[in-house]
Amino acid sequence: MTASLSSLFTPCLVLDEAVMQRNIDTVADRAGRLGVTLRPHFKTAKCIEVAKRQLHRNARGLTVSTLREAQFCLDHGVVDLFYAVELAPSKTEAICRLIGKGADLKCLVDSPDAAEAIAARAGDTTVPLLISMDMDGYRCGIPGNGAGLKRLANYIHGRANLRFSGLMAYSGASYGLDSAAEKGRLLEDHLGAALAARSTLGIECPTLSIGSTPAFMNAERLLGATEVRAGIYVFQDLFQAGRGHCGVSDIALSVLTRVISVQPERNRFFVDAGGLAMSKDRSTRGYGFDAGYGALCDAGSGELIDDLVIREVHQEHGVVSSRSGKPVDFSGVTIDRMYRVLPNHSDMTAAAFDKYFVIDGQGDVVDVWPRANGWEPES
Amino acid sequence: MTASLSSLFTPCLVLDEAVMQRNIDTVADRAGRLGVTLRPHFKTAKCIEVAKRQLHRNARGLTVSTLREAQFCLDHGVVDLFYAVELAPSKTEAICRLIGKGADLKCLVDSPDAAEAIAARAGDTTVPLLISMDMDGYRCGIPGNGAGLKRLANYIHGRANLRFSGLMAYSGASYGLDSAAEKGRLLEDHLGAALAARSTLGIECPTLSIGSTPAFMNAERLLGATEVRAGIYVFQDLFQAGRGHCGVSDIALSVLTRVISVQPERNRFFVDAGGLAMSKDRSTRGYGFDAGYGALCDAGSGELIDDLVIREVHQEHGVVSSRSGKPVDFSGVTIDRMYRVLPNHSDMTAAAFDKYFVIDGQGDVVDVWPRANGWEPES
């Protein structure tokens, strides 16, 4: 198929394949240089066509954030999966069904209570478990430096229907650091701590999984890590660009929208991408690069239009005005004109849509790729 | 069907049917007393079972916010529809297809440019158009007190394939007012201005549609309005309760979630309802009733647990702690325990899900109702 952007119903998601591929290559090349393999997050794109391109470049398997994603990947032939959200034991039966269908689905725990409850429900199925370590207080996990970790690993190791599969660390605090050197050093420090923790376990630890895109992109020495989890790099977004993790021209995802009302007397106009289409993510708030709910680009060229952002949203209305408060240039702002809007946070913005319209370098629509939204796997 | 909440895969949406019905009755009774009919917003629930219960009680037709909703309603036999988002003219063909299938689908414009472009694309189909009036600078619309309104109405009236169907006013500024009396007076004032504008048109004006739930709930004299648009009342939410538009016990919608990690040493625990499940809506921010990303209730009783909120979210992690910062009572906070979380903004939270699990007064699941998400109608 080939179609023009103007034939699309708005709002919809537009994905620039060449920009995405460049992002995939950049990160794959870096992983190659550092001698680690990638386990990309499926949660950013939730799209098998994107995942295939990642798996083609220095990646082993995928990280999933829902069991719906796991099932979708399995249905498309990807079996090496890590469900990197601490497992609620009542989901064990669903896990076992996916394993029964052929998934090598590693799960995550951070407490003996969880491991015990999972074992009690797993029956004859062996569930592979990683242990989530709390490195910096950013999220879940058992402290990486205490006796509890060794006890939990050995508990899992000793249960017939559990398999101890390794350790997971997440350097989420990297998002709060400003300098590239600090971000990289954080990951190296966490890796060092994780390696030290691993050496105390007294049992085999096949996987040491580390993560956060910005930390990885700035680290230099990752020896000992068996895999790196990274996700947002595939699409990037305004937050990542604002924080210096990429350029604005590296953002592969945008929302196509049309003008539905023009009010020069109020220095604003309205587009049909509102709070549902852009999401209410305001991660750029409080920064010099605050972009409201998204930054406008020319629909044809994809070039950013200086100072024009969605400042407010209602459910199906985006209120466009200048970020600076200066008068908007209304020449060319006509009813039905299309724009592309760059998102604050690609994962959140993409979540409202069920597919991507994929464009080539000329801005023509060349493909449509579905997404795997929702949580529950089909039983 | 009857099932227990504990059989549900989390996160998922739970809808308390009795609470919802009470909300529907309250608003329908009020409309009856005031002598106006309702045109409920479909966008809050996006669910035909909810809409049927509204249509059964003092409502004429529905207000839709997307053409996907319009198609879904039409497919379920509801033909009297008002698409209350200013129409991008390039959607005219989709509108005409829905009209061709039997929808009495009224659309909205606020400029001659839009009306002209719609007429140019409508062909042999007659498109009914309301005019959106800007009453208070809250959203789109042509000024309700100028000559432009009369010109636009008469332009529509004079085009063979357009039909002038009335005026729409939205008292969105009511959300910024604190006292009930002010909110009600705002709507009465806007109605007065709209009636004055109507009297200058010189042509028949079949519909005068007014709106905003809080304004309607506090107005006393609505003579002359042919219909009231209101939506959020059907589910209510923490923002509405905080602003005094309802009580917390009137909130019919919640997200069922389970504990996935417990960290007493950090005074927090984690649930499997994160940023995608709750949405990133922070409309309670800056108020005394700020509830983070949602307030926790006991899953069985539905009773609010004092001081316990989702303070932060990651994509699939909700970080629960006390709103006050005081130590959380961890007795009973165990891995896999279920909670129900009340949302800040029901429309936004519901949008991530494709169905409701409907519960009765005993908390048993008695039905599953689908939602109509997305934008594009099937062609």
PDB file of C-alpha atoms in Angstrom, chain B residues 70-340:
ATOM      1  CA  ALA B  70     -21.309   7.501  16.687  1.00  0.00           C
ATOM      2  CA  GLN B  71     -20.981   4.322  14.688  1.00  0.00           C
ATOM      3  CA  PHE B  72     -21.109   2.164  17.806  1.00  0.00           C
ATOM      4  CA  CYS B  73     -24.301   3.883  18.978  1.00  0.00           C
ATOM      5  CA  LEU B  74     -25.864   3.567  15.544  1.00  0.00           C
ATOM      6  CA  ASP B  75     -24.940  -0.118  15.398  1.00  0.00           C
ATOM      7  CA  HIS B  76     -26.864  -0.510  18.656  1.00  0.00           C
ATOM      8  CA  GLY B  77     -29.929   1.319  17.415  1.00  0.00           C
ATOM      9  CA  VAL B  78     -29.385   4.813  18.814  1.00  0.00           C
ATOM     10  CA  VAL B  79     -29.874   7.196  15.893  1.00  0.00           C
ATOM     11  CA  ASP B  80     -30.353  10.619  17.545  1.00  0.00           C
ATOM     12  CA  LEU B  81     -26.733  11.727  17.927  1.00  0.00           C
ATOM     13  CA  PHE B  82     -24.868  15.011  18.338  1.00  0.00           C
ATOM     14  CA  TYR B  83     -21.139  14.987  17.539  1.00  0.00           C
ATOM     15  CA  ALA B  84     -20.183  17.858  19.828  1.00  0.00           C
ATOM     16  CA  VAL B  85     -16.610  18.411  18.640  1.00  0.00           C
ATOM     17  CA  GLU B  86     -16.095  20.994  15.906  1.00  0.00           C
ATOM     18  CA  LEU B  87     -16.042  19.013  12.665  1.00  0.00           C
ATOM     19  CA  ALA B  88     -12.867  18.852  10.576  1.00  0.00           C
ATOM     20  CA  PRO B  89     -14.318  19.121   7.053  1.00  0.00           C
ATOM     21  CA  SER B  90     -12.234  16.187   5.845  1.00  0.00           C
ATOM     22  CA  LYS B  91     -14.421  13.985   8.061  1.00  0.00           C
ATOM     23  CA  THR B  92     -17.507  14.938   6.054  1.00  0.00           C
ATOM     24  CA  GLU B  93     -17.469  11.758   3.953  1.00  0.00           C
ATOM     25  CA  ALA B  94     -17.449   9.648   7.123  1.00  0.00           C
ATOM     26  CA  ILE B  95     -20.331  11.725   8.487  1.00  0.00           C
ATOM     27  CA  CYS B  96     -22.284  11.228   5.274  1.00  0.00           C
ATOM     28  CA  ARG B  97     -21.759   7.462   5.432  1.00  0.00           C
ATOM     29  CA  LEU B  98     -23.189   7.374   8.957  1.00  0.00           C
ATOM     30  CA  ILE B  99     -26.135   9.544   7.903  1.00  0.00           C
ATOM     31  CA  GLY B 100     -26.633   7.237   4.943  1.00  0.00           C
ATOM     32  CA  LYS B 101     -26.877   4.305   7.340  1.00  0.00           C
ATOM     33  CA  GLY B 102     -29.645   6.037   9.256  1.00  0.00           C
ATOM     34  CA  ALA B 103     -27.953   8.254  11.834  1.00  0.00           C
ATOM     35  CA  ASP B 104     -29.590  11.584  12.635  1.00  0.00           C
ATOM     36  CA  LEU B 105     -26.079  12.873  13.266  1.00  0.00           C
ATOM     37  CA  LYS B 106     -25.900  16.554  14.135  1.00  0.00           C
ATOM     38  CA  CYS B 107     -22.448  18.136  13.747  1.00  0.00           C
ATOM     39  CA  LEU B 108     -20.795  21.288  15.025  1.00  0.00           C
ATOM     40  CA  VAL B 109     -19.048  24.261  13.405  1.00  0.00           C
ATOM     41  CA  ASP B 110     -17.888  27.674  14.527  1.00  0.00           C
ATOM     42  CA  SER B 111     -16.788  29.303  11.273  1.00  0.00           C
ATOM     43  CA  PRO B 112     -18.005  29.970   7.724  1.00  0.00           C
ATOM     44  CA  ASP B 113     -14.813  28.315   6.449  1.00  0.00           C
ATOM     45  CA  ALA B 114     -15.755  25.045   8.080  1.00  0.00           C
ATOM     46  CA  ALA B 115     -19.404  25.219   6.937  1.00  0.00           C
ATOM     47  CA  GLU B 116     -18.384  25.980   3.376  1.00  0.00           C
ATOM     48  CA  ALA B 117     -15.841  23.160   3.240  1.00  0.00           C
ATOM     49  CA  ILE B 118     -18.372  20.707   4.654  1.00  0.00           C
ATOM     50  CA  ALA B 119     -20.976  21.743   2.111  1.00  0.00           C
ATOM     51  CA  ALA B 120     -18.425  21.291  -0.663  1.00  0.00           C
ATOM     52  CA  ARG B 121     -17.806  17.686   0.406  1.00  0.00           C
ATOM     53  CA  ALA B 122     -21.312  16.580   1.461  1.00  0.00           C
ATOM     54  CA  GLY B 123     -22.646  15.966  -2.051  1.00  0.00           C
ATOM     55  CA  ASP B 124     -26.280  14.887  -1.995  1.00  0.00           C
ATOM     56  CA  THR B 125     -26.344  14.275   1.756  1.00  0.00           C
ATOM     57  CA  THR B 126     -27.835  16.940   3.996  1.00  0.00           C
ATOM     58  CA  VAL B 127     -25.630  17.527   7.038  1.00  0.00           C
ATOM     59  CA  PRO B 128     -27.346  19.000  10.115  1.00  0.00           C
ATOM     60  CA  LEU B 129     -25.114  21.601  11.786  1.00  0.00           C
ATOM     61  CA  LEU B 130     -25.227  23.338  15.138  1.00  0.00           C
ATOM     62  CA  ILE B 131     -23.128  26.407  15.779  1.00  0.00           C
ATOM     63  CA  SER B 132     -20.723  26.379  18.689  1.00  0.00           C
ATOM     64  CA  MET B 133     -20.808  29.629  20.706  1.00  0.00           C
ATOM     65  CA  ASP B 134     -17.908  30.921  22.779  1.00  0.00           C
ATOM     66  CA  MET B 135     -19.561  32.051  26.018  1.00  0.00           C
ATOM     67  CA  ASP B 136     -16.633  32.343  28.402  1.00  0.00           C
ATOM     68  CA  GLY B 137     -13.384  31.752  26.536  1.00  0.00           C
ATOM     69  CA  TYR B 138     -13.279  28.188  27.785  1.00  0.00           C
ATOM     70  CA  ARG B 139     -13.164  26.420  24.449  1.00  0.00           C
ATOM     71  CA  CYS B 140     -14.033  26.789  20.751  1.00  0.00           C
ATOM     72  CA  GLY B 141     -16.901  28.785  19.349  1.00  0.00           C
ATOM     73  CA  ILE B 142     -17.898  31.966  17.571  1.00  0.00           C
ATOM     74  CA  PRO B 143     -18.739  34.889  19.901  1.00  0.00           C
ATOM     75  CA  GLY B 144     -22.364  34.522  20.961  1.00  0.00           C
ATOM     76  CA  ASN B 145     -23.018  38.259  20.864  1.00  0.00           C
ATOM     77  CA  GLY B 146     -21.766  39.344  17.446  1.00  0.00           C
ATOM     78  CA  ALA B 147     -23.015  39.697  13.898  1.00  0.00           C
ATOM     79  CA  GLY B 148     -20.863  36.741  12.853  1.00  0.00           C
ATOM     80  CA  LEU B 149     -23.244  34.307  14.504  1.00  0.00           C
ATOM     81  CA  LYS B 150     -26.248  35.519  12.539  1.00  0.00           C
ATOM     82  CA  ARG B 151     -24.286  35.452   9.289  1.00  0.00           C
ATOM     83  CA  LEU B 152     -23.056  31.922   9.900  1.00  0.00           C
ATOM     84  CA  ALA B 153     -26.525  30.629  10.846  1.00  0.00           C
ATOM     85  CA  ASN B 154     -28.028  32.142   7.732  1.00  0.00           C
ATOM     86  CA  TYR B 155     -25.203  30.831   5.564  1.00  0.00           C
ATOM     87  CA  ILE B 156     -25.912  27.305   6.779  1.00  0.00           C
ATOM     88  CA  HIS B 157     -29.648  27.862   6.398  1.00  0.00           C
ATOM     89  CA  GLY B 158     -29.142  28.924   2.784  1.00  0.00           C
ATOM     90  CA  ARG B 159     -27.067  25.944   1.652  1.00  0.00           C
ATOM     91  CA  ALA B 160     -29.017  23.126   0.038  1.00  0.00           C
ATOM     92  CA  ASN B 161     -27.010  20.307   1.635  1.00  0.00           C
ATOM     93  CA  LEU B 162     -26.647  21.841   5.107  1.00  0.00           C
ATOM     94  CA  ARG B 163     -29.390  22.207   7.700  1.00  0.00           C
ATOM     95  CA  PHE B 164     -29.212  24.759  10.480  1.00  0.00           C
ATOM     96  CA  SER B 165     -30.062  22.751  13.576  1.00  0.00           C
ATOM     97  CA  GLY B 166     -29.383  25.085  16.438  1.00  0.00           C
ATOM     98  CA  LEU B 167     -26.939  26.594  18.878  1.00  0.00           C
ATOM     99  CA  MET B 168     -24.596  25.031  21.395  1.00  0.00           C
ATOM    100  CA  ALA B 169     -23.163  26.678  24.495  1.00  0.00           C
ATOM    101  CA  TYR B 170     -20.748  25.138  26.978  1.00  0.00           C
ATOM    102  CA  SER B 171     -20.279  26.624  30.424  1.00  0.00           C
ATOM    103  CA  GLY B 172     -16.832  25.165  30.954  1.00  0.00           C
ATOM    104  CA  ALA B 173     -15.798  28.063  33.172  1.00  0.00           C
ATOM    105  CA  SER B 174     -18.078  26.571  35.829  1.00  0.00           C
ATOM    106  CA  TYR B 175     -15.191  24.242  36.680  1.00  0.00           C
ATOM    107  CA  GLY B 176     -13.182  27.225  37.868  1.00  0.00           C
ATOM    108  CA  LEU B 177     -15.899  28.511  40.210  1.00  0.00           C
ATOM    109  CA  ASP B 178     -16.076  27.536  43.850  1.00  0.00           C
ATOM    110  CA  SER B 179     -19.626  28.152  45.022  1.00  0.00           C
ATOM    111  CA  ALA B 180     -22.615  26.173  43.905  1.00  0.00           C
ATOM    112  CA  ALA B 181     -24.606  29.359  43.416  1.00  0.00           C
ATOM    113  CA  GLU B 182     -21.966  30.819  41.092  1.00  0.00           C
ATOM    114  CA  LYS B 183     -21.859  27.658  38.977  1.00  0.00           C
ATOM    115  CA  GLY B 184     -25.616  27.614  38.580  1.00  0.00           C
ATOM    116  CA  ARG B 185     -25.802  31.345  37.862  1.00  0.00           C
ATOM    117  CA  LEU B 186     -23.121  31.024  35.173  1.00  0.00           C
ATOM    118  CA  LEU B 187     -25.267  28.549  33.259  1.00  0.00           C
ATOM    119  CA  GLU B 188     -28.383  30.686  33.694  1.00  0.00           C
ATOM    120  CA  ASP B 189     -26.448  33.715  32.440  1.00  0.00           C
ATOM    121  CA  HIS B 190     -25.096  31.808  29.453  1.00  0.00           C
ATOM    122  CA  LEU B 191     -28.549  30.509  28.678  1.00  0.00           C
ATOM    123  CA  GLY B 192     -29.901  34.043  28.796  1.00  0.00           C
ATOM    124  CA  ALA B 193     -27.185  35.217  26.403  1.00  0.00           C
ATOM    125  CA  ALA B 194     -27.830  32.260  24.098  1.00  0.00           C
ATOM    126  CA  LEU B 195     -31.554  32.986  24.041  1.00  0.00           C
ATOM    127  CA  ALA B 196     -30.830  36.615  23.206  1.00  0.00           C
ATOM    128  CA  ALA B 197     -28.488  35.515  20.410  1.00  0.00           C
ATOM    129  CA  ARG B 198     -31.110  33.131  19.096  1.00  0.00           C
ATOM    130  CA  SER B 199     -33.708  35.872  18.920  1.00  0.00           C
ATOM    131  CA  THR B 200     -31.511  37.831  16.501  1.00  0.00           C
ATOM    132  CA  LEU B 201     -31.045  35.015  13.968  1.00  0.00           C
ATOM    133  CA  GLY B 202     -34.237  35.595  12.012  1.00  0.00           C
ATOM    134  CA  ILE B 203     -34.523  31.872  11.242  1.00  0.00           C
ATOM    135  CA  GLU B 204     -35.867  28.870  13.039  1.00  0.00           C
ATOM    136  CA  CYS B 205     -33.499  27.439  15.661  1.00  0.00           C
ATOM    137  CA  PRO B 206     -34.768  24.017  16.716  1.00  0.00           C
ATOM    138  CA  THR B 207     -32.102  23.232  19.301  1.00  0.00           C
ATOM    139  CA  LEU B 208     -30.489  25.171  22.102  1.00  0.00           C
ATOM    140  CA  SER B 209     -28.041  22.793  23.734  1.00  0.00           C
ATOM    141  CA  ILE B 210     -26.311  23.749  26.983  1.00  0.00           C
ATOM    142  CA  GLY B 211     -23.848  21.979  29.166  1.00  0.00           C
ATOM    143  CA  SER B 212     -21.428  21.183  31.939  1.00  0.00           C
ATOM    144  CA  THR B 213     -22.448  18.813  34.695  1.00  0.00           C
ATOM    145  CA  PRO B 214     -21.570  21.072  37.662  1.00  0.00           C
ATOM    146  CA  ALA B 215     -23.342  24.078  36.159  1.00  0.00           C
ATOM    147  CA  PHE B 216     -26.465  22.026  35.456  1.00  0.00           C
ATOM    148  CA  MET B 217     -26.493  20.510  38.943  1.00  0.00           C
ATOM    149  CA  ASN B 218     -26.647  23.957  40.475  1.00  0.00           C
ATOM    150  CA  ALA B 219     -28.862  25.888  38.075  1.00  0.00           C
ATOM    151  CA  GLU B 220     -32.525  26.504  38.861  1.00  0.00           C
ATOM    152  CA  ARG B 221     -34.046  28.174  35.809  1.00  0.00           C
ATOM    153  CA  LEU B 222     -33.323  26.595  32.436  1.00  0.00           C
ATOM    154  CA  LEU B 223     -36.429  27.632  30.520  1.00  0.00           C
ATOM    155  CA  GLY B 224     -35.686  27.858  26.813  1.00  0.00           C
ATOM    156  CA  ALA B 225     -32.926  25.254  26.731  1.00  0.00           C
ATOM    157  CA  THR B 226     -34.047  22.304  24.635  1.00  0.00           C
ATOM    158  CA  GLU B 227     -31.390  19.936  25.979  1.00  0.00           C
ATOM    159  CA  VAL B 228     -28.609  19.649  28.526  1.00  0.00           C
ATOM    160  CA  ARG B 229     -25.356  17.822  27.833  1.00  0.00           C
ATOM    161  CA  ALA B 230     -23.782  16.182  30.870  1.00  0.00           C
ATOM    162  CA  GLY B 231     -21.465  13.228  31.147  1.00  0.00           C
ATOM    163  CA  ILE B 232     -19.189  12.711  34.107  1.00  0.00           C
ATOM    164  CA  TYR B 233     -22.106  12.389  36.534  1.00  0.00           C
ATOM    165  CA  VAL B 234     -22.683   8.801  35.448  1.00  0.00           C
ATOM    166  CA  PHE B 235     -19.441   7.576  37.036  1.00  0.00           C
ATOM    167  CA  GLN B 236     -18.262  10.627  38.997  1.00  0.00           C
ATOM    168  CA  ASP B 237     -14.640  10.668  40.234  1.00  0.00           C
ATOM    169  CA  LEU B 238     -12.277  12.129  42.822  1.00  0.00           C
ATOM    170  CA  PHE B 239     -12.092  15.488  41.085  1.00  0.00           C
ATOM    171  CA  GLN B 240     -15.864  15.832  41.017  1.00  0.00           C
ATOM    172  CA  ALA B 241     -16.110  14.745  44.656  1.00  0.00           C
ATOM    173  CA  GLY B 242     -13.324  17.089  45.701  1.00  0.00           C
ATOM    174  CA  ARG B 243     -15.045  19.998  43.998  1.00  0.00           C
ATOM    175  CA  GLY B 244     -18.251  19.219  45.838  1.00  0.00           C
ATOM    176  CA  HIS B 245     -20.233  17.954  42.838  1.00  0.00           C
ATOM    177  CA  CYS B 246     -20.844  14.582  44.497  1.00  0.00           C
ATOM    178  CA  GLY B 247     -19.731  12.478  47.430  1.00  0.00           C
ATOM    179  CA  VAL B 248     -16.949   9.911  47.310  1.00  0.00           C
ATOM    180  CA  SER B 249     -19.612   7.227  47.768  1.00  0.00           C
ATOM    181  CA  ASP B 250     -21.139   8.333  44.447  1.00  0.00           C
ATOM    182  CA  ILE B 251     -18.055   7.238  42.500  1.00  0.00           C
ATOM    183  CA  ALA B 252     -19.168   4.182  40.504  1.00  0.00           C
ATOM    184  CA  LEU B 253     -15.875   3.399  38.739  1.00  0.00           C
ATOM    185  CA  SER B 254     -12.672   1.948  40.127  1.00  0.00           C
ATOM    186  CA  VAL B 255      -9.608   0.043  38.987  1.00  0.00           C
ATOM    187  CA  LEU B 256      -9.114  -3.370  40.557  1.00  0.00           C
ATOM    188  CA  THR B 257      -5.467  -3.990  41.339  1.00  0.00           C
ATOM    189  CA  ARG B 258      -3.191  -6.320  43.281  1.00  0.00           C
ATOM    190  CA  VAL B 259      -0.140  -5.818  45.470  1.00  0.00           C
ATOM    191  CA  ILE B 260       3.050  -6.900  43.692  1.00  0.00           C
ATOM    192  CA  SER B 261       5.768  -5.672  46.091  1.00  0.00           C
ATOM    193  CA  VAL B 262       5.915  -4.423  49.690  1.00  0.00           C
ATOM    194  CA  GLN B 263       8.664  -2.131  51.036  1.00  0.00           C
ATOM    195  CA  PRO B 264       7.823  -1.127  54.619  1.00  0.00           C
ATOM    196  CA  GLU B 265      11.340   0.261  55.039  1.00  0.00           C
ATOM    197  CA  ARG B 266      10.501   2.812  52.341  1.00  0.00           C
ATOM    198  CA  ASN B 267       6.949   3.307  53.663  1.00  0.00           C
ATOM    199  CA  ARG B 268       5.395   2.150  50.407  1.00  0.00           C
ATOM    200  CA  PHE B 269       4.084  -0.760  48.455  1.00  0.00           C
ATOM    201  CA  PHE B 270       3.439  -1.384  44.770  1.00  0.00           C
ATOM    202  CA  VAL B 271       0.307  -2.382  42.881  1.00  0.00           C
ATOM    203  CA  ASP B 272      -0.169  -3.538  39.301  1.00  0.00           C
ATOM    204  CA  ALA B 273      -2.132  -0.402  38.339  1.00  0.00           C
ATOM    205  CA  GLY B 274       0.385   2.109  36.995  1.00  0.00           C
ATOM    206  CA  GLY B 275       0.337   5.050  34.631  1.00  0.00           C
ATOM    207  CA  LEU B 276      -1.404   3.202  31.822  1.00  0.00           C
ATOM    208  CA  ALA B 277      -4.185   1.807  34.001  1.00  0.00           C
ATOM    209  CA  MET B 278      -4.849   4.960  36.040  1.00  0.00           C
ATOM    210  CA  SER B 279      -3.907   7.436  33.264  1.00  0.00           C
ATOM    211  CA  LYS B 280      -1.581  10.327  33.946  1.00  0.00           C
ATOM    212  CA  ASP B 281      -4.498  12.631  34.754  1.00  0.00           C
ATOM    213  CA  ARG B 282      -3.565  14.785  37.745  1.00  0.00           C
ATOM    214  CA  SER B 283      -6.645  16.980  37.895  1.00  0.00           C
ATOM    215  CA  THR B 284      -6.688  16.782  41.698  1.00  0.00           C
ATOM    216  CA  ARG B 285      -3.197  18.324  41.845  1.00  0.00           C
ATOM    217  CA  GLY B 286      -2.990  21.573  43.743  1.00  0.00           C
ATOM    218  CA  TYR B 287      -6.176  20.978  45.731  1.00  0.00           C
ATOM    219  CA  GLY B 288      -6.549  19.938  49.350  1.00  0.00           C
ATOM    220  CA  PHE B 289      -8.066  16.711  48.040  1.00  0.00           C
ATOM    221  CA  ASP B 290      -5.028  15.832  45.882  1.00  0.00           C
ATOM    222  CA  ALA B 291      -5.124  12.047  45.565  1.00  0.00           C
ATOM    223  CA  GLY B 292      -1.979  11.453  43.520  1.00  0.00           C
ATOM    224  CA  TYR B 293      -3.035   9.047  40.785  1.00  0.00           C
ATOM    225  CA  GLY B 294      -5.937   7.527  42.717  1.00  0.00           C
ATOM    226  CA  ALA B 295      -7.269   6.709  46.179  1.00  0.00           C
ATOM    227  CA  LEU B 296      -7.308   3.165  47.521  1.00  0.00           C
ATOM    228  CA  CYS B 297     -10.434   1.371  48.702  1.00  0.00           C
ATOM    229  CA  ASP B 298     -10.920  -2.031  50.215  1.00  0.00           C
ATOM    230  CA  ALA B 299     -11.688  -4.327  47.281  1.00  0.00           C
ATOM    231  CA  GLY B 300     -14.520  -6.126  49.010  1.00  0.00           C
ATOM    232  CA  SER B 301     -16.451  -3.324  50.660  1.00  0.00           C
ATOM    233  CA  GLY B 302     -15.457  -0.524  48.307  1.00  0.00           C
ATOM    234  CA  GLU B 303     -14.812   1.648  51.385  1.00  0.00           C
ATOM    235  CA  LEU B 304     -12.126   4.325  51.068  1.00  0.00           C
ATOM    236  CA  ILE B 305      -8.980   3.603  53.086  1.00  0.00           C
ATOM    237  CA  ASP B 306      -8.012   6.799  54.805  1.00  0.00           C
ATOM    238  CA  ASP B 307      -4.798   8.429  53.607  1.00  0.00           C
ATOM    239  CA  LEU B 308      -3.738   5.703  51.136  1.00  0.00           C
ATOM    240  CA  VAL B 309      -3.122   6.853  47.560  1.00  0.00           C
ATOM    241  CA  ILE B 310      -1.061   6.002  44.481  1.00  0.00           C
ATOM    242  CA  ARG B 311       1.589   8.684  44.864  1.00  0.00           C
ATOM    243  CA  GLU B 312       3.677   7.903  41.812  1.00  0.00           C
ATOM    244  CA  VAL B 313       3.283   5.774  38.737  1.00  0.00           C
ATOM    245  CA  HIS B 314       5.546   4.000  36.319  1.00  0.00           C
ATOM    246  CA  GLN B 315       4.007   2.408  33.250  1.00  0.00           C
ATOM    247  CA  GLU B 316       2.849  -0.772  35.047  1.00  0.00           C
ATOM    248  CA  HIS B 317       3.698   0.056  38.666  1.00  0.00           C
ATOM    249  CA  GLY B 318       1.618   2.141  41.049  1.00  0.00           C
ATOM    250  CA  VAL B 319       3.573   3.315  44.091  1.00  0.00           C
ATOM    251  CA  VAL B 320       1.215   3.386  47.071  1.00  0.00           C
ATOM    252  CA  SER B 321       1.934   5.395  50.177  1.00  0.00           C
ATOM    253  CA  SER B 322       0.181   7.739  52.565  1.00  0.00           C
ATOM    254  CA  ARG B 323      -1.024  11.048  51.219  1.00  0.00           C
ATOM    255  CA  SER B 324       0.051  12.726  54.446  1.00  0.00           C
ATOM    256  CA  GLY B 325       3.517  11.217  54.540  1.00  0.00           C
ATOM    257  CA  LYS B 326       2.672   9.439  57.814  1.00  0.00           C
ATOM    258  CA  PRO B 327       3.703   5.814  58.316  1.00  0.00           C
ATOM    259  CA  VAL B 328       1.503   3.396  56.383  1.00  0.00           C
ATOM    260  CA  ASP B 329      -0.226   0.653  58.367  1.00  0.00           C
ATOM    261  CA  PHE B 330       1.222  -2.445  56.723  1.00  0.00           C
ATOM    262  CA  SER B 331      -0.901  -4.953  58.593  1.00  0.00           C
ATOM    263  CA  GLY B 332      -2.841  -6.796  55.926  1.00  0.00           C
ATOM    264  CA  VAL B 333      -0.732  -5.389  53.078  1.00  0.00           C
ATOM    265  CA  THR B 334       0.331  -8.702  51.604  1.00  0.00           C
ATOM    266  CA  ILE B 335       1.488  -9.812  48.182  1.00  0.00           C
ATOM    267  CA  ASP B 336      -1.532 -10.381  45.882  1.00  0.00           C
ATOM    268  CA  ARG B 337      -4.003  -8.472  48.094  1.00  0.00           C
ATOM    269  CA  MET B 338      -6.614  -6.713  45.989  1.00  0.00           C
ATOM    270  CA  TYR B 339      -7.638  -3.063  46.220  1.00  0.00           C
ATOM    271  CA  ARG B 340      -9.985  -0.924  44.232  1.00  0.00           C
TER     272      ARG B 340
END
